[in-house]
JSON list of C-alpha atoms and ligand atoms in Angstrom, two decimals:
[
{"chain": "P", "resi": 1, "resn": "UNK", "atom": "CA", "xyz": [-47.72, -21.55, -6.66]},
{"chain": "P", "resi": 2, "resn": "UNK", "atom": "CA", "xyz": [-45.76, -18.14, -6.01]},
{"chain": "P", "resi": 3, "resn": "UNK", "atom": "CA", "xyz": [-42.82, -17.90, -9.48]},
{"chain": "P", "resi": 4, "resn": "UNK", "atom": "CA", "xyz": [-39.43, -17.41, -8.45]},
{"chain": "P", "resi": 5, "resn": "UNK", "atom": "CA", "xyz": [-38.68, -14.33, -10.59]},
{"chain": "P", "resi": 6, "resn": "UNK", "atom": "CA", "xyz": [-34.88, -14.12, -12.48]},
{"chain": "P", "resi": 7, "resn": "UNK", "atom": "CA", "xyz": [-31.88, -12.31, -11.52]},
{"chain": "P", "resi": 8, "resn": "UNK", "atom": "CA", "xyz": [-31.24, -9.39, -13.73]},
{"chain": "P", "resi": 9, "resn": "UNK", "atom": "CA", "xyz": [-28.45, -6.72, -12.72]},
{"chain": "P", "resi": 10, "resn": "UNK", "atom": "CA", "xyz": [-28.53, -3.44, -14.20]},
{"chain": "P", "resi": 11, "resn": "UNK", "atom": "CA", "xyz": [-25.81, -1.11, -14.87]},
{"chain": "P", "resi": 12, "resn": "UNK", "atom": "CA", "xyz": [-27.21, 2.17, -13.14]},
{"chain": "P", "resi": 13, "resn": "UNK", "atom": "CA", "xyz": [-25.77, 5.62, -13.44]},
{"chain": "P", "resi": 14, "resn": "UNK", "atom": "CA", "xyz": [-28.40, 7.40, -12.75]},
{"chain": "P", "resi": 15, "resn": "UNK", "atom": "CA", "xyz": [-28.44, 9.33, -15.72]},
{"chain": "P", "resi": 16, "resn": "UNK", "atom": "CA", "xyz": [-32.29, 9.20, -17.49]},
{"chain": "P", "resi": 17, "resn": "UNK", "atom": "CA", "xyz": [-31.30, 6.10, -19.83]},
{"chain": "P", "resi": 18, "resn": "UNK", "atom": "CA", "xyz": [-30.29, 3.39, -16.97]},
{"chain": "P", "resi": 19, "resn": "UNK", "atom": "CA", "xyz": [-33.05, 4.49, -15.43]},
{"chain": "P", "resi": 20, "resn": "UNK", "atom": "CA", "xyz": [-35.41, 3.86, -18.11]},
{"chain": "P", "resi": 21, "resn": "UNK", "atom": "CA", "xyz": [-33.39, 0.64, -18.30]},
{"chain": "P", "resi": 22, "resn": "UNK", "atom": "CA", "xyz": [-34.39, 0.11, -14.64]},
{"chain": "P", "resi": 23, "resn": "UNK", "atom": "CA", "xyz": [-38.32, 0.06, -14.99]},
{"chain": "P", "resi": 24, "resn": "UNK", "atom": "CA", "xyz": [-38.23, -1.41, -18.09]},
{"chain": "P", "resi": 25, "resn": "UNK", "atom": "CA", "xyz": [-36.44, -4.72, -16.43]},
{"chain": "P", "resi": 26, "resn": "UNK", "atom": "CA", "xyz": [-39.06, -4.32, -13.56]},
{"chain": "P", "resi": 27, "resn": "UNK", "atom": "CA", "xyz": [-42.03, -4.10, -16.42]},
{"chain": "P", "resi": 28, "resn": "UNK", "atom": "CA", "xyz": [-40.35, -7.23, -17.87]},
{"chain": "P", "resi": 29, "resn": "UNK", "atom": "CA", "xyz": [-40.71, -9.07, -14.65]},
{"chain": "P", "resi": 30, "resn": "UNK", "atom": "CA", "xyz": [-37.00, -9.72, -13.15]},
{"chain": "P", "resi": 31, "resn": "UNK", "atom": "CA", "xyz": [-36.30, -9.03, -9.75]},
{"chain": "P", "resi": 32, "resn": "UNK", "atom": "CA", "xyz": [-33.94, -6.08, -10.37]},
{"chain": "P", "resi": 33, "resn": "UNK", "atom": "CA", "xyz": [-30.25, -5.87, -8.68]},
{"chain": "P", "resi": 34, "resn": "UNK", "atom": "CA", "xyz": [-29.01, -2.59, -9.34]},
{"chain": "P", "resi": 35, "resn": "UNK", "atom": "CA", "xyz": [-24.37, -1.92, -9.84]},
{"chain": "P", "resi": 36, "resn": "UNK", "atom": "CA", "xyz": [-23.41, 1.95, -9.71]},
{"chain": "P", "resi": 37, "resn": "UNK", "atom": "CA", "xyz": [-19.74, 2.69, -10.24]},
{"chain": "P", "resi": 38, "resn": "UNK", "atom": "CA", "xyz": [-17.70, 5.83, -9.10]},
{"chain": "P", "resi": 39, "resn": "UNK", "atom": "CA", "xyz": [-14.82, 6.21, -11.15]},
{"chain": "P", "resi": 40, "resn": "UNK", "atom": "CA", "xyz": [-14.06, 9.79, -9.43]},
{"chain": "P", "resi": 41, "resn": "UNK", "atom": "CA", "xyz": [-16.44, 11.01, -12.36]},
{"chain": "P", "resi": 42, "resn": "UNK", "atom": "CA", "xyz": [-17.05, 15.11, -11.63]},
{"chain": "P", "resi": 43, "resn": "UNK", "atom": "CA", "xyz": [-21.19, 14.13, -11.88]},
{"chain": "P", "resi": 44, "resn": "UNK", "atom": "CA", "xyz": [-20.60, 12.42, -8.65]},
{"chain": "P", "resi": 45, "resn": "UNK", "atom": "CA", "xyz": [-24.11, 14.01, -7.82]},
{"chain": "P", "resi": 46, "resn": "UNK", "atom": "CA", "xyz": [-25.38, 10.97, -10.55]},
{"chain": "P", "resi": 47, "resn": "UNK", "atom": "CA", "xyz": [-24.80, 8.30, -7.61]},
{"chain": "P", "resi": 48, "resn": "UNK", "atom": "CA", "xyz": [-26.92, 9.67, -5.19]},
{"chain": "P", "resi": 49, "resn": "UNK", "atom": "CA", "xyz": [-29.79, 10.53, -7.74]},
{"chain": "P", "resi": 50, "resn": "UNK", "atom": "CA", "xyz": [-28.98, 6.74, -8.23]},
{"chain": "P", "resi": 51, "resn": "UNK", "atom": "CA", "xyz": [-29.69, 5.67, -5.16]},
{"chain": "P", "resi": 52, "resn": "UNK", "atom": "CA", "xyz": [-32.87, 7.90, -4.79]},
{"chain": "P", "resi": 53, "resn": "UNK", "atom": "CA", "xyz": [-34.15, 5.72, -7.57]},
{"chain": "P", "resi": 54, "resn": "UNK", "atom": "CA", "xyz": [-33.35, 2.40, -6.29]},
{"chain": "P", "resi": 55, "resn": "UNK", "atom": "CA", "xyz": [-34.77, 3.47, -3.08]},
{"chain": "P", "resi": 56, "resn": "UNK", "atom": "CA", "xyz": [-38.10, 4.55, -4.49]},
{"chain": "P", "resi": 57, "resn": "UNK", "atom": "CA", "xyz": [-38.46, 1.42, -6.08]},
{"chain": "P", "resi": 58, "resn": "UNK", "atom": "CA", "xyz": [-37.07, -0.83, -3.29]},
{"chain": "P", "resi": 59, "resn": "UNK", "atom": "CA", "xyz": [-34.50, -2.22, -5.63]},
{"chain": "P", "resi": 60, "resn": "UNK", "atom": "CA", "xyz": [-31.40, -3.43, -3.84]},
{"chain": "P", "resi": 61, "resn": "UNK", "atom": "CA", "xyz": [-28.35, -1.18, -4.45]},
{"chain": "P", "resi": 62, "resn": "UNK", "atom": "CA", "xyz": [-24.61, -0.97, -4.35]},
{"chain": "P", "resi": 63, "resn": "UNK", "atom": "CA", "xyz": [-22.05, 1.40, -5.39]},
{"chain": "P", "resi": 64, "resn": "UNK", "atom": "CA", "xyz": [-18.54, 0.29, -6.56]},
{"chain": "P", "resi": 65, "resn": "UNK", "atom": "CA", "xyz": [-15.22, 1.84, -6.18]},
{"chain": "P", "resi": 66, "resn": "UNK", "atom": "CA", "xyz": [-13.23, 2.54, -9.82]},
{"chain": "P", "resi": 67, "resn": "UNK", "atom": "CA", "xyz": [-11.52, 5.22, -8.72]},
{"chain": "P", "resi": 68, "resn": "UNK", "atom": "CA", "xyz": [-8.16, 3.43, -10.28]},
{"chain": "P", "resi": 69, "resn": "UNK", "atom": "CA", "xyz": [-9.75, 3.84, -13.80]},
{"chain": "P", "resi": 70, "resn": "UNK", "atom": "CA", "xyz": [-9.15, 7.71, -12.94]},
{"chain": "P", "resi": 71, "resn": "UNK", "atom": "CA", "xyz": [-5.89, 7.34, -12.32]},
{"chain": "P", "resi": 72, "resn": "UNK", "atom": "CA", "xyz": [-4.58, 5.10, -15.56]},
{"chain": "P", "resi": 73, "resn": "UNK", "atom": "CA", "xyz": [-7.35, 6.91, -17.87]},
{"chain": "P", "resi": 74, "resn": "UNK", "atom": "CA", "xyz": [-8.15, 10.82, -17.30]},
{"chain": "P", "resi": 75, "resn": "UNK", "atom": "CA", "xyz": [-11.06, 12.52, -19.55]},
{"chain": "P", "resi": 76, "resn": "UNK", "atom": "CA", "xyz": [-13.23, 15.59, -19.21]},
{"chain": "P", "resi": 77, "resn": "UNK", "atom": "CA", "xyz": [-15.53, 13.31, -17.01]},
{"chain": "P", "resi": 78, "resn": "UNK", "atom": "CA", "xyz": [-12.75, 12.42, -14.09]},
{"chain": "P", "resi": 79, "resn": "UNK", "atom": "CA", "xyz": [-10.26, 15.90, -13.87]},
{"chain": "P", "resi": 80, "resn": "UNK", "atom": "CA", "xyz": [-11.24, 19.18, -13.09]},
{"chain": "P", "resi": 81, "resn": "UNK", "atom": "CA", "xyz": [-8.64, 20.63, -14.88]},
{"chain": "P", "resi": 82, "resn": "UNK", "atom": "CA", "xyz": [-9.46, 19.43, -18.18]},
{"chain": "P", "resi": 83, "resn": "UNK", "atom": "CA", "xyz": [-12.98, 21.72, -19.36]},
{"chain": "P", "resi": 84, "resn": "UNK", "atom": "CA", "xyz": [-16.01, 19.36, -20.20]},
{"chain": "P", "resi": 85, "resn": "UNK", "atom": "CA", "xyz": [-16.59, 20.42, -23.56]},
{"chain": "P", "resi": 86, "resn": "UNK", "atom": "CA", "xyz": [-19.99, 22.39, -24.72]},
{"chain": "P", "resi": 87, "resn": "UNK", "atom": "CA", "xyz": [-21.97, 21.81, -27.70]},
{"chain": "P", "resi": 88, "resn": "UNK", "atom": "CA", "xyz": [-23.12, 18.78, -29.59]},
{"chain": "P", "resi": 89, "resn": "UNK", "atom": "CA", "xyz": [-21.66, 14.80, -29.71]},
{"chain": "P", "resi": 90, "resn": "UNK", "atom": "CA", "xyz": [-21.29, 15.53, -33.17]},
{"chain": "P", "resi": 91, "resn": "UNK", "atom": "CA", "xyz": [-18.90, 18.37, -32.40]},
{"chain": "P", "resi": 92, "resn": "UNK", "atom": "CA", "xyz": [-14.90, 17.16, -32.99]},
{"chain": "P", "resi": 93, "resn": "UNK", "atom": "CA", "xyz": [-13.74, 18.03, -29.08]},
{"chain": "P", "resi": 94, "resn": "UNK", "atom": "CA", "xyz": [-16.16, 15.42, -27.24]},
{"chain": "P", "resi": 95, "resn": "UNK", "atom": "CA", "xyz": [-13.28, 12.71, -27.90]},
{"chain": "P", "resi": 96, "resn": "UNK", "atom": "CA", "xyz": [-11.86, 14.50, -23.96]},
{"chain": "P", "resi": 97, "resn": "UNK", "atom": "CA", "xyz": [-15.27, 12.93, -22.44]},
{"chain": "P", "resi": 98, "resn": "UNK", "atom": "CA", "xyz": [-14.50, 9.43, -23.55]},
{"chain": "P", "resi": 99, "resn": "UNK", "atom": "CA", "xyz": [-12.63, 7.16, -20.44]},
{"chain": "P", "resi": 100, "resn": "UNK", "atom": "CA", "xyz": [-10.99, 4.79, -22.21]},
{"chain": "P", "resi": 101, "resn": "UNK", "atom": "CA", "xyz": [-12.82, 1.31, -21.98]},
{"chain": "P", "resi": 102, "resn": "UNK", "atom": "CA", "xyz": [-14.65, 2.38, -19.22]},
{"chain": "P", "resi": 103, "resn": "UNK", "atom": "CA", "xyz": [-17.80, 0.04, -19.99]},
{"chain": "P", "resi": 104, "resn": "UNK", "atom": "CA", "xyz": [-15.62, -3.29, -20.14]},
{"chain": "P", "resi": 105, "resn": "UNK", "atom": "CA", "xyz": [-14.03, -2.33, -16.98]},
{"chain": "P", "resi": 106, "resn": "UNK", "atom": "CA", "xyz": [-17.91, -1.55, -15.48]},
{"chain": "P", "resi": 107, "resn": "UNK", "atom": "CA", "xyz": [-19.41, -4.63, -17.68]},
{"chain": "P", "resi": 108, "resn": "UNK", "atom": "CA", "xyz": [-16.68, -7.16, -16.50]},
{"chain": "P", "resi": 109, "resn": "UNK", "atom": "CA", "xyz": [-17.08, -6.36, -12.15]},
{"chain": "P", "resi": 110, "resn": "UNK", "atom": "CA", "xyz": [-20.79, -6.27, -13.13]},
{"chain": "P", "resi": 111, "resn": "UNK", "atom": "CA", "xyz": [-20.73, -9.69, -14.59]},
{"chain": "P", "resi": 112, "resn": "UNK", "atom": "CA", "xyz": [-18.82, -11.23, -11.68]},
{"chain": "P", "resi": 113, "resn": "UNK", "atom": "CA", "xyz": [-21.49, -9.87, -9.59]},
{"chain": "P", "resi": 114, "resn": "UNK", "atom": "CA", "xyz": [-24.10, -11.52, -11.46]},
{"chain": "P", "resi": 115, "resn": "UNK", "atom": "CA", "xyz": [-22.15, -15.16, -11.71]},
{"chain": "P", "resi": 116, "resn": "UNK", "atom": "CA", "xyz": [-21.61, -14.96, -8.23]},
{"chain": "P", "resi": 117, "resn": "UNK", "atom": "CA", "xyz": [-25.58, -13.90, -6.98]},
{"chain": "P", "resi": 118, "resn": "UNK", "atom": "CA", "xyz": [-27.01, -16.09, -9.76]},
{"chain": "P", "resi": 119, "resn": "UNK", "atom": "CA", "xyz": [-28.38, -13.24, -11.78]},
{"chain": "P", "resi": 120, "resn": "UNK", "atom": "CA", "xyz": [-28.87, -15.18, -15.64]},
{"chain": "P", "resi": 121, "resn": "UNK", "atom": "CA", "xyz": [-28.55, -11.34, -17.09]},
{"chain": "P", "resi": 122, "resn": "UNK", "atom": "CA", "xyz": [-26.99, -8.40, -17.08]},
{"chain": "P", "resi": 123, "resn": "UNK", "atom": "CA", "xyz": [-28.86, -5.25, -18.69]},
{"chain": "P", "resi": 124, "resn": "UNK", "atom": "CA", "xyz": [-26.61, -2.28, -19.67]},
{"chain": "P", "resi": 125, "resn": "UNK", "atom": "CA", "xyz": [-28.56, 0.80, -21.47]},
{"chain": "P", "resi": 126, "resn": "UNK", "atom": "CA", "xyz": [-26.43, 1.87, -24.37]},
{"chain": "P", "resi": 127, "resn": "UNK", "atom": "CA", "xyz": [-28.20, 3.25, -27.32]},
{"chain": "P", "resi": 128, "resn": "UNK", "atom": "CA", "xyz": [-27.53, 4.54, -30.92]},
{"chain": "P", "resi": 129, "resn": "UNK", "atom": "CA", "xyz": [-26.40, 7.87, -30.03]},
{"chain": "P", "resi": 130, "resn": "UNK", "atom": "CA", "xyz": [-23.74, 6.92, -27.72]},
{"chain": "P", "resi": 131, "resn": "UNK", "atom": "CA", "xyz": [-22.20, 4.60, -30.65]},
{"chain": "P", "resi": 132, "resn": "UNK", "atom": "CA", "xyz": [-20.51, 8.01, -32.41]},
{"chain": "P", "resi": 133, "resn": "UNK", "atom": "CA", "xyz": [-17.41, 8.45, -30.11]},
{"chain": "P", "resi": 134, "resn": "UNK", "atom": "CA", "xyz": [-17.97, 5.71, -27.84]},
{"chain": "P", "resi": 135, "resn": "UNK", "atom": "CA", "xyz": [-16.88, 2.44, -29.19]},
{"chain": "P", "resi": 136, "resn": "UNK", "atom": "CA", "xyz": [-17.81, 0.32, -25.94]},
{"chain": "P", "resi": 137, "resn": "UNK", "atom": "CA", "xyz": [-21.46, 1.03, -26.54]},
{"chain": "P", "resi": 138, "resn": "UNK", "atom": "CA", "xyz": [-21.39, -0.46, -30.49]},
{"chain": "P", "resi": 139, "resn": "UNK", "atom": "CA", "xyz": [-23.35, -3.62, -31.09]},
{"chain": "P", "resi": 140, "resn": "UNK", "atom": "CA", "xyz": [-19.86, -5.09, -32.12]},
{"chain": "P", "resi": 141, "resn": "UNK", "atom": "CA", "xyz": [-18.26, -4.27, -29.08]},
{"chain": "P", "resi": 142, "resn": "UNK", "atom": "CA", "xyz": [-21.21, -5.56, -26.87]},
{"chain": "P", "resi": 143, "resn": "UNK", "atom": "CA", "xyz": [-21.49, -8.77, -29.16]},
{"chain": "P", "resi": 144, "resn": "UNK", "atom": "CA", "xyz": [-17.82, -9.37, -28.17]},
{"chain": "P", "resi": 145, "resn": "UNK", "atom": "CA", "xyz": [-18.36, -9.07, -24.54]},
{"chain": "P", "resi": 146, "resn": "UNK", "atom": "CA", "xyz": [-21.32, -10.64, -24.65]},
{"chain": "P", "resi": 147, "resn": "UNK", "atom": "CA", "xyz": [-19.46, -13.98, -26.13]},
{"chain": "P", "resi": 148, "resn": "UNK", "atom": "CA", "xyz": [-16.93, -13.71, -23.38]},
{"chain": "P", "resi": 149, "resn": "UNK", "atom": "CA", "xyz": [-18.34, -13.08, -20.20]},
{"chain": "P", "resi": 150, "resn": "UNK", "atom": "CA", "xyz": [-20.64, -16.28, -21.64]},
{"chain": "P", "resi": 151, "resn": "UNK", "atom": "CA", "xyz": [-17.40, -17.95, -21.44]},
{"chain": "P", "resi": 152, "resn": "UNK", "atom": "CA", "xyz": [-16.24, -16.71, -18.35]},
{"chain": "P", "resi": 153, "resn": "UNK", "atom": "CA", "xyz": [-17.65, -19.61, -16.77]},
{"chain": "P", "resi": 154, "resn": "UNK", "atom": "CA", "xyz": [-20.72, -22.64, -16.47]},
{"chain": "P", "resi": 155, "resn": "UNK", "atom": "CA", "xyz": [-23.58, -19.69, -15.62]},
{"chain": "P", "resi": 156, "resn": "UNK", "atom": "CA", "xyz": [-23.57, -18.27, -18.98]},
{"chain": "P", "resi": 157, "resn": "UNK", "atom": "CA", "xyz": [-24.65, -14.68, -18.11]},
{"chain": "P", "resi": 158, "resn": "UNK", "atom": "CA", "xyz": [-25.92, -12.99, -20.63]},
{"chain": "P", "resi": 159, "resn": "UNK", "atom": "CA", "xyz": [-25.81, -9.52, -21.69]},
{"chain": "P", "resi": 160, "resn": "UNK", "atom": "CA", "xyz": [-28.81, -7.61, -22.55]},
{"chain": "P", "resi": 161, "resn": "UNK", "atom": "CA", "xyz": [-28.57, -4.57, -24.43]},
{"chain": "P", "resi": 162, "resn": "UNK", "atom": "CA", "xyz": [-32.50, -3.63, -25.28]},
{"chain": "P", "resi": 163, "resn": "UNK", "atom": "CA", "xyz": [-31.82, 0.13, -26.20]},
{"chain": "P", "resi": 164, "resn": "UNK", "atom": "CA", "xyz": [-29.06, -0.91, -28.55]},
{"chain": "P", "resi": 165, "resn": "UNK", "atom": "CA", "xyz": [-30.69, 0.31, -31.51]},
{"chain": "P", "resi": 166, "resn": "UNK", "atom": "CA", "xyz": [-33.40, 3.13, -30.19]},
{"chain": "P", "resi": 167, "resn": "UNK", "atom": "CA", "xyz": [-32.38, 6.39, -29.62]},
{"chain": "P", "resi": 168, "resn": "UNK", "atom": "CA", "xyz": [-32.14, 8.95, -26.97]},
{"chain": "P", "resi": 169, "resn": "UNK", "atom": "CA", "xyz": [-35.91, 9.72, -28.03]},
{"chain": "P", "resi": 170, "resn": "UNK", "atom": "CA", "xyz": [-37.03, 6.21, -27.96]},
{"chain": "P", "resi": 171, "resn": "UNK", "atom": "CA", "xyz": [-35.63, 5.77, -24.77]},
{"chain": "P", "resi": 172, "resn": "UNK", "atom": "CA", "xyz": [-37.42, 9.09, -23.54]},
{"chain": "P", "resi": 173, "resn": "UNK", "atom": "CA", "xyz": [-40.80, 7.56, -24.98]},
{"chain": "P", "resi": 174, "resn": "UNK", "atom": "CA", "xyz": [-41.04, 4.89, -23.45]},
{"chain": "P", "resi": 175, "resn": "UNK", "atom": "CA", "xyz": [-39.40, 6.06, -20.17]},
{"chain": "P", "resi": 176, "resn": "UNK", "atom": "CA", "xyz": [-42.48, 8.61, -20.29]},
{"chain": "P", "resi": 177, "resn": "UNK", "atom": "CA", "xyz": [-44.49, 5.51, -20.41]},
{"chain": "P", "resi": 178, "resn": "UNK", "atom": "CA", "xyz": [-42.80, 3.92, -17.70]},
{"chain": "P", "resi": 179, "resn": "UNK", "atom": "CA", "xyz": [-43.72, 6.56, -15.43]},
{"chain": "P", "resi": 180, "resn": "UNK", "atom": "CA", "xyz": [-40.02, 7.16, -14.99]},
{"chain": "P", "resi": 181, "resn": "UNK", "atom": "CA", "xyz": [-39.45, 9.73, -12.59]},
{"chain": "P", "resi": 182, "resn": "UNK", "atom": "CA", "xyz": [-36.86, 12.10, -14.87]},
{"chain": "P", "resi": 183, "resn": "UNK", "atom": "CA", "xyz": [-36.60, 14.55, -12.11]},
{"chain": "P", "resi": 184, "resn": "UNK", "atom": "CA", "xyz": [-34.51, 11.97, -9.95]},
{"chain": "P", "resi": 185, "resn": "UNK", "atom": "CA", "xyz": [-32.05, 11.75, -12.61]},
{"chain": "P", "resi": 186, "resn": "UNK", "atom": "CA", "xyz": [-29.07, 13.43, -13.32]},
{"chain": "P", "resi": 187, "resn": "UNK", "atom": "CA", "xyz": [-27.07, 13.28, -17.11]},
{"chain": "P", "resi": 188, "resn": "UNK", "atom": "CA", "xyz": [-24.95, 16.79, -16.81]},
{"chain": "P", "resi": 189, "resn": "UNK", "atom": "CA", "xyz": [-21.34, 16.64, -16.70]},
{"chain": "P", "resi": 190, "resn": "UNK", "atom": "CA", "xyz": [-20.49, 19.16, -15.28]},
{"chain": "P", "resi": 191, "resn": "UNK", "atom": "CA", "xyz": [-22.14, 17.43, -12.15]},
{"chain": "P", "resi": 192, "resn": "UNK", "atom": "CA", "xyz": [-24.37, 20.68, -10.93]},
{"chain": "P", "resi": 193, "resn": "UNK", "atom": "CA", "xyz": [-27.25, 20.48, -9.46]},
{"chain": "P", "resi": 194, "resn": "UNK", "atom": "CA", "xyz": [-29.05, 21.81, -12.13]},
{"chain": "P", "resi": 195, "resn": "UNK", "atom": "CA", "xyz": [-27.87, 20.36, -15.74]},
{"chain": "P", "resi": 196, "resn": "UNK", "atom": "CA", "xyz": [-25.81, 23.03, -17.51]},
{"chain": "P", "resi": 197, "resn": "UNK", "atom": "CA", "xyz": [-28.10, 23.01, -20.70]},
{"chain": "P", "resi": 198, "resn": "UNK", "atom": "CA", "xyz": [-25.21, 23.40, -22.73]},
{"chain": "P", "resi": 199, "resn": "UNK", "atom": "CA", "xyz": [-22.68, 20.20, -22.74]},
{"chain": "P", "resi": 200, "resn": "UNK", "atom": "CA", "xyz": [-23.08, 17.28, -24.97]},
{"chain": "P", "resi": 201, "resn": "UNK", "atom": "CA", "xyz": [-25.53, 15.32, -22.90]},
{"chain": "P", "resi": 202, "resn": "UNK", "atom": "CA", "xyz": [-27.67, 17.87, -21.71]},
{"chain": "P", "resi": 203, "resn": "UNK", "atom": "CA", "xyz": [-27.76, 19.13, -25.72]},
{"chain": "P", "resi": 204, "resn": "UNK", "atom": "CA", "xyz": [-28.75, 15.35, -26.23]},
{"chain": "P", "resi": 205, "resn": "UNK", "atom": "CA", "xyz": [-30.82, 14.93, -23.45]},
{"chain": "P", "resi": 206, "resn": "UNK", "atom": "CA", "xyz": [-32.78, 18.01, -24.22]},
{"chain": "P", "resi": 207, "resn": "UNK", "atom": "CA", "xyz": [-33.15, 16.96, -27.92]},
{"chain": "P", "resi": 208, "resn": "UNK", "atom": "CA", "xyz": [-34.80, 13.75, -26.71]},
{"chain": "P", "resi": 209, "resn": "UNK", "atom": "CA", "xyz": [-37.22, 15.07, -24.43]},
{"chain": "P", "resi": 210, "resn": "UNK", "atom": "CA", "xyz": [-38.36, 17.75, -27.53]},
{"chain": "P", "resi": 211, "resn": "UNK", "atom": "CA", "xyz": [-38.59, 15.21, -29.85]},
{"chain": "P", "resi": 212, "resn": "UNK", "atom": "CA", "xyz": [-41.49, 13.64, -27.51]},
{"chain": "P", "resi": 213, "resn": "UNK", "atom": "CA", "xyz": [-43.30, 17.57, -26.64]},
{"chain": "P", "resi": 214, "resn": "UNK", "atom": "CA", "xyz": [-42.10, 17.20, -23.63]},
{"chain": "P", "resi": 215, "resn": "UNK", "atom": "CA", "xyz": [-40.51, 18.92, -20.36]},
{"chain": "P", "resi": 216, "resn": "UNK", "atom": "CA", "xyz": [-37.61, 17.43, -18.65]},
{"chain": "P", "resi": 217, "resn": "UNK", "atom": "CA", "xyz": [-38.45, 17.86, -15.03]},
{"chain": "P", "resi": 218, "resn": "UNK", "atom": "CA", "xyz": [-34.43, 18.11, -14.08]},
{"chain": "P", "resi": 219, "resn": "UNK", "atom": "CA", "xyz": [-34.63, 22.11, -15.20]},
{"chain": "P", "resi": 220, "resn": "UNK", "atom": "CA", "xyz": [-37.07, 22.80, -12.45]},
{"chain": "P", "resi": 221, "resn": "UNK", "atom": "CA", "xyz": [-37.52, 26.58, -13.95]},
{"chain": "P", "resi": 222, "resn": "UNK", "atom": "CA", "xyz": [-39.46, 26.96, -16.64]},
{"chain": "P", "resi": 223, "resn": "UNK", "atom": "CA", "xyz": [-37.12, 29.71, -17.98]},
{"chain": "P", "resi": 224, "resn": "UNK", "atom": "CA", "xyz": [-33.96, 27.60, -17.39]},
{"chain": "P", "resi": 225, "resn": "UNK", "atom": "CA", "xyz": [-35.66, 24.72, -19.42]},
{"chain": "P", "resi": 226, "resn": "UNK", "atom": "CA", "xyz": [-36.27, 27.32, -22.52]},
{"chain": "P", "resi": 227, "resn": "UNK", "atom": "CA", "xyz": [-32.45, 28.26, -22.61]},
{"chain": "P", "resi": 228, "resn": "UNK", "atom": "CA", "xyz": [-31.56, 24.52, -22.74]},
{"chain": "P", "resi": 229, "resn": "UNK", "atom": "CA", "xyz": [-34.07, 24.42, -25.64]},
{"chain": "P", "resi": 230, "resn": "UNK", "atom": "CA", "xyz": [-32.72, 27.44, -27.32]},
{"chain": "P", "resi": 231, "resn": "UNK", "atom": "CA", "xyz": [-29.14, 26.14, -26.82]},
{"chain": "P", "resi": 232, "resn": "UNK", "atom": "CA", "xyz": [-29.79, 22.69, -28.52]},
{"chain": "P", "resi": 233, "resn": "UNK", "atom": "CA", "xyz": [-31.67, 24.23, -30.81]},
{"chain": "P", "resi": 234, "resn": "UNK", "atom": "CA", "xyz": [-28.64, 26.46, -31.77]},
{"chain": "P", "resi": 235, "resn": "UNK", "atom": "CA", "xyz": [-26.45, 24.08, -32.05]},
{"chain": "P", "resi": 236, "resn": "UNK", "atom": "CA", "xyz": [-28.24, 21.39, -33.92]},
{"chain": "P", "resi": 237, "resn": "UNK", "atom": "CA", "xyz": [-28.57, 23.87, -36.94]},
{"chain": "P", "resi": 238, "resn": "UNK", "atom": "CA", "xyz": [-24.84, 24.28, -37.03]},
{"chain": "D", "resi": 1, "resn": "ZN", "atom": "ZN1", "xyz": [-24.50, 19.71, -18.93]}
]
């Protein structure tokens, strides 16, 4: 007798930890919905490396209009005129990148979504580093949600946060594992075709794929890939 596999949606950016999040769901056996959202973020490019993904692994695929969020909530990440910040999360001027409660805006459309296709879960890839300056990514914050969209009605979805605790590394290691295709994902925020190298989640980014001896693919160059590694490096020892 052919299974009926669960529902899962995932929230996909298209950045490199979603997309880990993506073929780990797939390993775990769900048949995979994926929910992009474009909030007029300045990394539009993210979307359609987003929808490369999905396509390669024949994952259906839709991308949701926010845009409002940019107009009640600007940050680094929606208005050119404010400068996306360089240097590391650590560093006291990230705070501009944060859009205020952007995940329980993405998390609560998601979960309607999944109530109404009959998806049991919804699997959003937060992980320890994003915790310092954004509070919707804490294990508090996703325990909260997770107790309300539970109550949102009789399906019960339930929100699956498997990265909660790892870290950018972890999630490269076992995204290396996965076979994840890194090249087809973007993380800049700047939004360039090539990541900067030198704003808080490329200096992450980079840092994770170190930790593991390996080469993020994204660089393409060789010599573009040591200046992000020289550039991380620089400012981790600050
Ligand atoms: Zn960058």
């Amino acid at each position: 007798v052919k299974e009926m596999k669960d529902k899962a949606i995932i929230l996909t950016s298209g950045g490199m930890d979603s997309a880990t999040l993506l073929y780990y769901v797939i390993d775990k056996g769900y048949d995979a919905y994926a929910v992009s959202f474009d909030y007029g973020q300045r990394h539009k490019i993210e979307l359609t490396k987003a929808k490369k993904i999905c396509k390669k692994l024949n994952v259906p695929h839709i991308i949701l209009d926010m845009s409002v969020l940019n107009k009640v909530a600007p940050s680094a990440l929606t208005r050119k005129n404010i400068k996306v910040p360089e240097g590391h999360y650590a560093d006291d001027n990230m705070k501009i990148t944060v859009v205020p409660n952007r995940n329980m805006c993405m998390l609560s459309i998601a979960a309607s979504y999944a109530m109404s296709i009959g998806a049991k879960k919804l699997f959003f890839g937060s992980h320890n580093g994003d915790a310092a300056i954004y509070f919707d990514c804490r294990p508090k914050f996703v325990a909260a949600l997770n107790k309300a969209i539970g109550l949102a009605d009789w399906r019960k979805v339930k929100l699956e946060t498997p990265f909660i605790n790892m870290s950018k590394a972890g999630i490269c290691k076992l995204g290396l594992k996965l076979n994840v295709p890194y090249k087809l994902t973007h993380s800049c925020y700047k939004g360039g075709k090539v990541p900067c190298g030198r704003c808080a989640t490329c200096v992450e980014r980079t840092e994770a794929f170190v930790a593991n001896h390996a080469i993020d693919p994204a660089y393409g160059t060789p010599k573009k890939w040591e200046r992000a590694v020289e550039y991380m490096q620089e400012v981790t020892r600050k």
